[in-house]
Amino acid sequence: MAETVGAALVRATAELAATSETARLDAELLMAHALGVGRDALLLGRLGDATPEGFGPLLARRKAHEPVAYILGERDFWTITLAVGPGVLIPRPDSETLIEAAVAHFGAAGPARILDLGVGSGALLLAALSQWPAASGIGTDRSETAAAIARGNADRLGLADRAEIRLGDWATGIDERFDLVLCNPPYVESGAQLAPDVVGHEPASALFAGPEGLDDYRRLAPEIGRLLAPGGLAAVEIGADQADAVIALFADHGLAGSVRRDLAGRDRAIVIRG
């Protein structure tokens, strides 16, 4: 007798316990993907079905520490769903703190022009553009892979006419001022011990930033002032223990930063007002 979906989920949860802190959720997402349905539909009406053949290979990939987002090929962020894959950082819910800061600052009116430095998958730029339909913006990235993924996401979300994705090293070659500047730079110190899912799969160039994790903030600090329009906002993601150091780096360039915390109460972004 074929194993039911419900039984397979129980088994898979046990098998993933050593790999993931969210074993049951991972199993459900992989099963829903194998069935070609949403997770809600899986839980509400498919638990008695026979387990699809495609579930086993997906489970094996997760047991080998491949991130769920890469296996599924997508990740939800803010109000949008983004395609993701090897070569691009997986968007985290913590990064939504930057969008929350922008919403608190601009309200419904929103910014007219947005700059996303290190655009990656396009998460921050495209989330902001989806939030404010009258806005347009630029996203830069040194990685051709990331730029291609960001362009693809802009196309899929119907935002390509408002999102210009450029290959570039931070703000090099950009001489415009923006109402909203967003950035999630690398901020992990070299040699830090990260989960196998992260260090074994996500791009090191998007994670590590020197012995203190501050190398890219040192490059960004002299740039933010010239990029930010009067009345605008810059929101830059930080590691949970980096607030004082990053605020000091910005202060050296005449910028007064304040801390915004994520939903878990951890320092997550430095906010600078133009």
Short mmCIF file of C-alpha atoms in Angstrom, two decimals:
data_model
loop_
_atom_site.label_atom_id
_atom_site.label_comp_id
_atom_site.label_asym_id
_atom_site.label_seq_id
_atom_site.Cartn_x
_atom_site.Cartn_y
_atom_site.Cartn_z
CA MET A 1 0.00 0.00 0.00
CA ALA A 2 1.33 3.40 -1.01
CA GLU A 3 2.42 5.73 1.75
CA THR A 4 -0.04 8.55 2.30
CA VAL A 5 0.98 12.19 2.23
CA GLY A 6 0.17 12.50 5.93
CA ALA A 7 2.37 9.54 6.85
CA ALA A 8 5.17 10.79 4.61
CA LEU A 9 5.08 14.17 6.34
CA VAL A 10 5.48 12.53 9.75
CA ARG A 11 8.41 10.48 8.48
CA ALA A 12 10.04 13.40 6.69
CA THR A 13 9.72 15.63 9.75
CA ALA A 14 11.63 13.08 11.81
CA GLU A 15 14.28 12.69 9.13
CA LEU A 16 14.79 16.45 8.86
CA ALA A 17 15.01 17.06 12.60
CA ALA A 18 18.81 16.92 12.50
CA THR A 19 18.98 19.22 9.50
CA SER A 20 16.43 21.93 10.16
CA GLU A 21 14.88 23.85 13.04
CA THR A 22 11.67 24.03 10.99
CA ALA A 23 11.50 20.37 9.97
CA ARG A 24 7.70 20.08 9.75
CA LEU A 25 7.31 23.31 7.79
CA ASP A 26 10.08 22.27 5.41
CA ALA A 27 8.43 18.91 4.83
CA GLU A 28 5.07 20.54 4.14
CA LEU A 29 6.54 23.04 1.68
CA LEU A 30 8.40 20.32 -0.19
CA MET A 31 5.33 18.08 -0.31
CA ALA A 32 3.14 20.91 -1.57
CA HIS A 33 5.70 21.60 -4.27
CA ALA A 34 5.79 17.93 -5.28
CA LEU A 35 2.01 17.91 -5.50
CA GLY A 36 1.87 21.20 -7.39
CA VAL A 37 -0.44 22.83 -4.85
CA GLY A 38 -0.18 25.47 -2.16
CA ARG A 39 0.60 24.53 1.43
CA ASP A 40 -2.91 25.41 2.57
CA ALA A 41 -4.45 23.13 -0.06
CA LEU A 42 -2.10 20.35 1.02
CA LEU A 43 -3.10 20.58 4.67
CA LEU A 44 -6.82 21.03 4.03
CA GLY A 45 -7.42 18.28 1.51
CA ARG A 46 -4.49 16.19 0.36
CA LEU A 47 -3.14 14.39 3.45
CA GLY A 48 -4.84 11.13 2.43
CA ASP A 49 -3.39 11.14 -1.09
CA ALA A 50 -0.61 8.82 -2.16
CA THR A 51 2.81 10.40 -1.79
CA PRO A 52 4.05 11.65 -5.18
CA GLU A 53 7.28 10.17 -6.54
CA GLY A 54 8.85 13.61 -6.74
CA PHE A 55 8.81 14.09 -2.97
CA GLY A 56 11.71 11.72 -2.24
CA PRO A 57 14.32 13.59 -4.31
CA LEU A 58 13.21 16.92 -2.84
CA LEU A 59 13.53 15.53 0.69
CA ALA A 60 17.00 14.17 -0.09
CA ARG A 61 18.14 17.61 -1.24
CA ARG A 62 16.92 19.21 1.97
CA LYS A 63 18.57 16.50 4.10
CA ALA A 64 21.82 17.48 2.34
CA HIS A 65 21.31 21.03 3.68
CA GLU A 66 20.18 22.65 0.44
CA PRO A 67 17.98 25.62 1.40
CA VAL A 68 14.25 25.15 0.90
CA ALA A 69 14.06 28.36 -1.12
CA TYR A 70 16.58 27.04 -3.66
CA ILE A 71 14.74 23.72 -3.90
CA LEU A 72 11.41 25.46 -4.48
CA GLY A 73 12.97 28.17 -6.61
CA GLU A 74 11.13 30.94 -4.84
CA ARG A 75 10.76 32.87 -1.61
CA ASP A 76 8.02 35.17 -0.30
CA PHE A 77 9.11 38.64 0.82
CA TRP A 78 6.87 41.47 2.02
CA THR A 79 3.86 41.22 -0.36
CA ILE A 80 5.67 39.63 -3.31
CA THR A 81 7.07 36.24 -4.33
CA LEU A 82 10.58 36.22 -5.74
CA ALA A 83 12.42 33.65 -7.83
CA VAL A 84 15.70 32.70 -6.13
CA GLY A 85 18.49 30.29 -6.88
CA PRO A 86 22.20 29.61 -6.37
CA GLY A 87 24.25 32.76 -6.71
CA VAL A 88 21.79 35.05 -4.98
CA LEU A 89 21.17 35.63 -1.28
CA ILE A 90 17.83 34.26 -0.04
CA PRO A 91 15.65 37.13 1.25
CA ARG A 92 14.95 36.93 5.01
CA PRO A 93 11.92 38.25 6.88
CA ASP A 94 14.31 40.34 9.02
CA SER A 95 15.09 42.45 5.95
CA GLU A 96 11.44 43.53 5.80
CA THR A 97 12.45 45.84 8.67
CA LEU A 98 13.90 48.20 6.04
CA ILE A 99 10.59 48.36 4.16
CA GLU A 100 8.73 48.89 7.43
CA ALA A 101 11.01 51.84 8.19
CA ALA A 102 10.29 53.32 4.77
CA VAL A 103 6.52 52.89 5.19
CA ALA A 104 6.70 54.60 8.58
CA HIS A 105 8.61 57.51 7.02
CA PHE A 106 6.74 58.03 3.75
CA GLY A 107 3.25 56.71 4.47
CA ALA A 108 0.91 56.15 1.54
CA ALA A 109 2.43 58.94 -0.54
CA GLY A 110 5.69 57.07 -0.84
CA PRO A 111 9.03 58.02 -2.38
CA ALA A 112 9.32 59.00 -6.04
CA ARG A 113 12.79 57.55 -6.65
CA ILE A 114 14.38 54.52 -4.96
CA LEU A 115 17.93 53.16 -5.00
CA ASP A 116 18.75 49.62 -3.87
CA LEU A 117 22.49 49.08 -3.44
CA GLY A 118 23.34 45.40 -3.81
CA VAL A 119 19.95 44.48 -5.26
CA GLY A 120 20.42 40.68 -5.14
CA SER A 121 17.14 38.99 -6.01
CA GLY A 122 15.46 42.40 -6.16
CA ALA A 123 13.72 41.89 -2.82
CA LEU A 124 14.01 45.39 -1.35
CA LEU A 125 13.61 47.38 -4.56
CA LEU A 126 10.69 45.34 -5.89
CA ALA A 127 8.93 45.23 -2.53
CA ALA A 128 9.14 49.02 -2.37
CA LEU A 129 7.93 49.44 -5.95
CA SER A 130 5.01 47.11 -5.28
CA GLN A 131 4.18 49.15 -2.17
CA TRP A 132 4.18 52.48 -4.06
CA PRO A 133 2.87 52.19 -7.65
CA ALA A 134 4.00 55.70 -8.60
CA ALA A 135 7.64 55.09 -7.65
CA SER A 136 10.53 54.04 -9.87
CA GLY A 137 14.05 53.04 -9.02
CA ILE A 138 17.48 51.60 -9.70
CA GLY A 139 19.07 48.48 -8.30
CA THR A 140 22.81 47.83 -8.57
CA ASP A 141 24.78 44.64 -8.08
CA ARG A 142 28.30 43.41 -8.87
CA SER A 143 27.00 39.93 -9.67
CA GLU A 144 25.74 39.20 -13.17
CA THR A 145 23.80 36.24 -11.77
CA ALA A 146 22.03 38.40 -9.20
CA ALA A 147 21.29 41.13 -11.74
CA ALA A 148 19.74 38.58 -14.11
CA ILE A 149 17.57 37.13 -11.34
CA ALA A 150 16.47 40.62 -10.25
CA ARG A 151 15.52 41.52 -13.84
CA GLY A 152 13.56 38.30 -14.15
CA ASN A 153 11.71 39.03 -10.94
CA ALA A 154 10.89 42.55 -12.11
CA ASP A 155 9.48 41.09 -15.33
CA ARG A 156 7.38 38.47 -13.53
CA LEU A 157 5.98 41.03 -11.11
CA GLY A 158 5.11 43.50 -13.85
CA LEU A 159 7.59 46.05 -12.50
CA ALA A 160 10.22 46.05 -15.26
CA ASP A 161 9.12 49.44 -16.58
CA ARG A 162 9.83 51.00 -13.17
CA ALA A 163 12.91 49.02 -12.11
CA GLU A 164 16.29 49.55 -13.77
CA ILE A 165 18.82 46.87 -12.78
CA ARG A 166 22.44 47.85 -13.35
CA LEU A 167 25.69 45.94 -13.02
CA GLY A 168 27.82 48.06 -10.72
CA ASP A 169 29.94 48.32 -7.60
CA TRP A 170 27.65 49.94 -5.02
CA ALA A 171 26.96 53.52 -6.16
CA THR A 172 29.83 53.88 -8.63
CA GLY A 173 28.64 55.92 -11.61
CA ILE A 174 25.41 57.05 -9.95
CA ASP A 175 25.09 60.82 -9.52
CA GLU A 176 21.35 61.13 -8.82
CA ARG A 177 19.73 61.83 -5.46
CA PHE A 178 17.01 59.44 -4.26
CA ASP A 179 14.10 59.74 -1.85
CA LEU A 180 14.72 56.22 -0.54
CA VAL A 181 18.05 54.43 -0.39
CA LEU A 182 17.97 50.76 0.63
CA CYS A 183 20.89 48.45 1.25
CA ASN A 184 21.46 45.00 2.73
CA PRO A 185 25.24 44.69 2.51
CA PRO A 186 27.41 41.74 3.53
CA TYR A 187 28.02 42.03 7.28
CA VAL A 188 29.23 38.67 8.57
CA GLU A 189 32.77 38.63 9.95
CA SER A 190 35.27 36.42 8.14
CA GLY A 191 35.53 32.98 9.69
CA ALA A 192 32.15 33.13 11.42
CA GLN A 193 30.46 29.77 11.89
CA LEU A 194 27.26 29.74 9.85
CA ALA A 195 24.68 27.03 9.30
CA PRO A 196 25.59 24.52 6.55
CA ASP A 197 22.50 25.64 4.63
CA VAL A 198 23.96 29.13 4.41
CA VAL A 199 27.71 28.74 4.08
CA GLY A 200 27.46 25.72 1.79
CA HIS A 201 25.01 27.24 -0.67
CA GLU A 202 24.56 31.02 -0.53
CA PRO A 203 27.17 33.29 -2.15
CA ALA A 204 30.05 34.21 0.16
CA SER A 205 30.29 37.60 -1.54
CA ALA A 206 26.84 38.48 -0.17
CA LEU A 207 27.67 37.29 3.36
CA PHE A 208 31.21 38.09 4.46
CA ALA A 209 32.72 41.55 4.96
CA GLY A 210 36.13 41.35 6.57
CA PRO A 211 37.33 40.47 10.07
CA GLU A 212 34.72 42.67 11.80
CA GLY A 213 31.97 42.41 9.18
CA LEU A 214 32.26 46.17 8.62
CA ASP A 215 34.22 46.46 5.36
CA ASP A 216 31.23 47.37 3.19
CA TYR A 217 29.85 49.89 5.68
CA ARG A 218 33.18 51.71 5.41
CA ARG A 219 32.63 51.95 1.65
CA LEU A 220 28.98 52.94 1.95
CA ALA A 221 29.33 55.60 4.64
CA PRO A 222 30.95 58.23 2.37
CA GLU A 223 28.32 57.64 -0.33
CA ILE A 224 24.97 57.82 1.43
CA GLY A 225 24.98 61.59 1.99
CA ARG A 226 25.42 62.43 -1.70
CA LEU A 227 22.78 59.90 -2.74
CA LEU A 228 20.02 60.96 -0.34
CA ALA A 229 17.57 63.68 -1.32
CA PRO A 230 16.36 66.25 1.23
CA GLY A 231 13.50 64.76 3.22
CA GLY A 232 14.47 61.28 2.11
CA LEU A 233 15.39 58.15 4.02
CA ALA A 234 18.26 55.66 3.89
CA ALA A 235 17.76 52.27 5.54
CA VAL A 236 20.80 50.00 5.82
CA GLU A 237 20.62 46.51 7.29
CA ILE A 238 23.08 45.53 10.04
CA GLY A 239 23.98 42.53 12.15
CA ALA A 240 22.36 42.45 15.59
CA ASP A 241 25.53 43.58 17.41
CA GLN A 242 26.80 46.16 14.91
CA ALA A 243 24.64 49.23 15.60
CA ASP A 244 27.17 51.29 17.54
CA ALA A 245 30.01 50.61 15.10
CA VAL A 246 27.94 51.40 12.00
CA ILE A 247 26.41 54.54 13.52
CA ALA A 248 29.95 55.73 14.31
CA LEU A 249 31.07 55.11 10.71
CA PHE A 250 28.17 57.16 9.37
CA ALA A 251 28.75 59.89 11.95
CA ASP A 252 32.31 60.27 10.64
CA HIS A 253 30.70 61.47 7.40
CA GLY A 254 28.20 63.83 9.01
CA LEU A 255 25.25 61.42 8.99
CA ALA A 256 23.11 60.89 12.09
CA GLY A 257 21.80 57.34 12.20
CA SER A 258 19.22 55.74 14.45
CA VAL A 259 18.45 52.08 15.07
CA ARG A 260 15.35 50.23 13.96
CA ARG A 261 14.67 46.81 15.48
CA ASP A 262 13.11 43.77 13.86
CA LEU A 263 10.07 41.89 15.14
CA ALA A 264 12.26 39.84 17.48
CA GLY A 265 13.54 43.03 19.11
CA ARG A 266 17.04 42.79 17.62
CA ASP A 267 18.85 45.76 16.10
CA ARG A 268 18.34 45.28 12.37
CA ALA A 269 18.74 48.55 10.46
CA ILE A 270 20.38 51.94 10.66
CA VAL A 271 18.05 54.68 9.45
CA ILE A 272 19.32 58.04 8.19
CA ARG A 273 17.03 60.94 7.33
CA GLY A 274 17.93 63.39 4.61
#
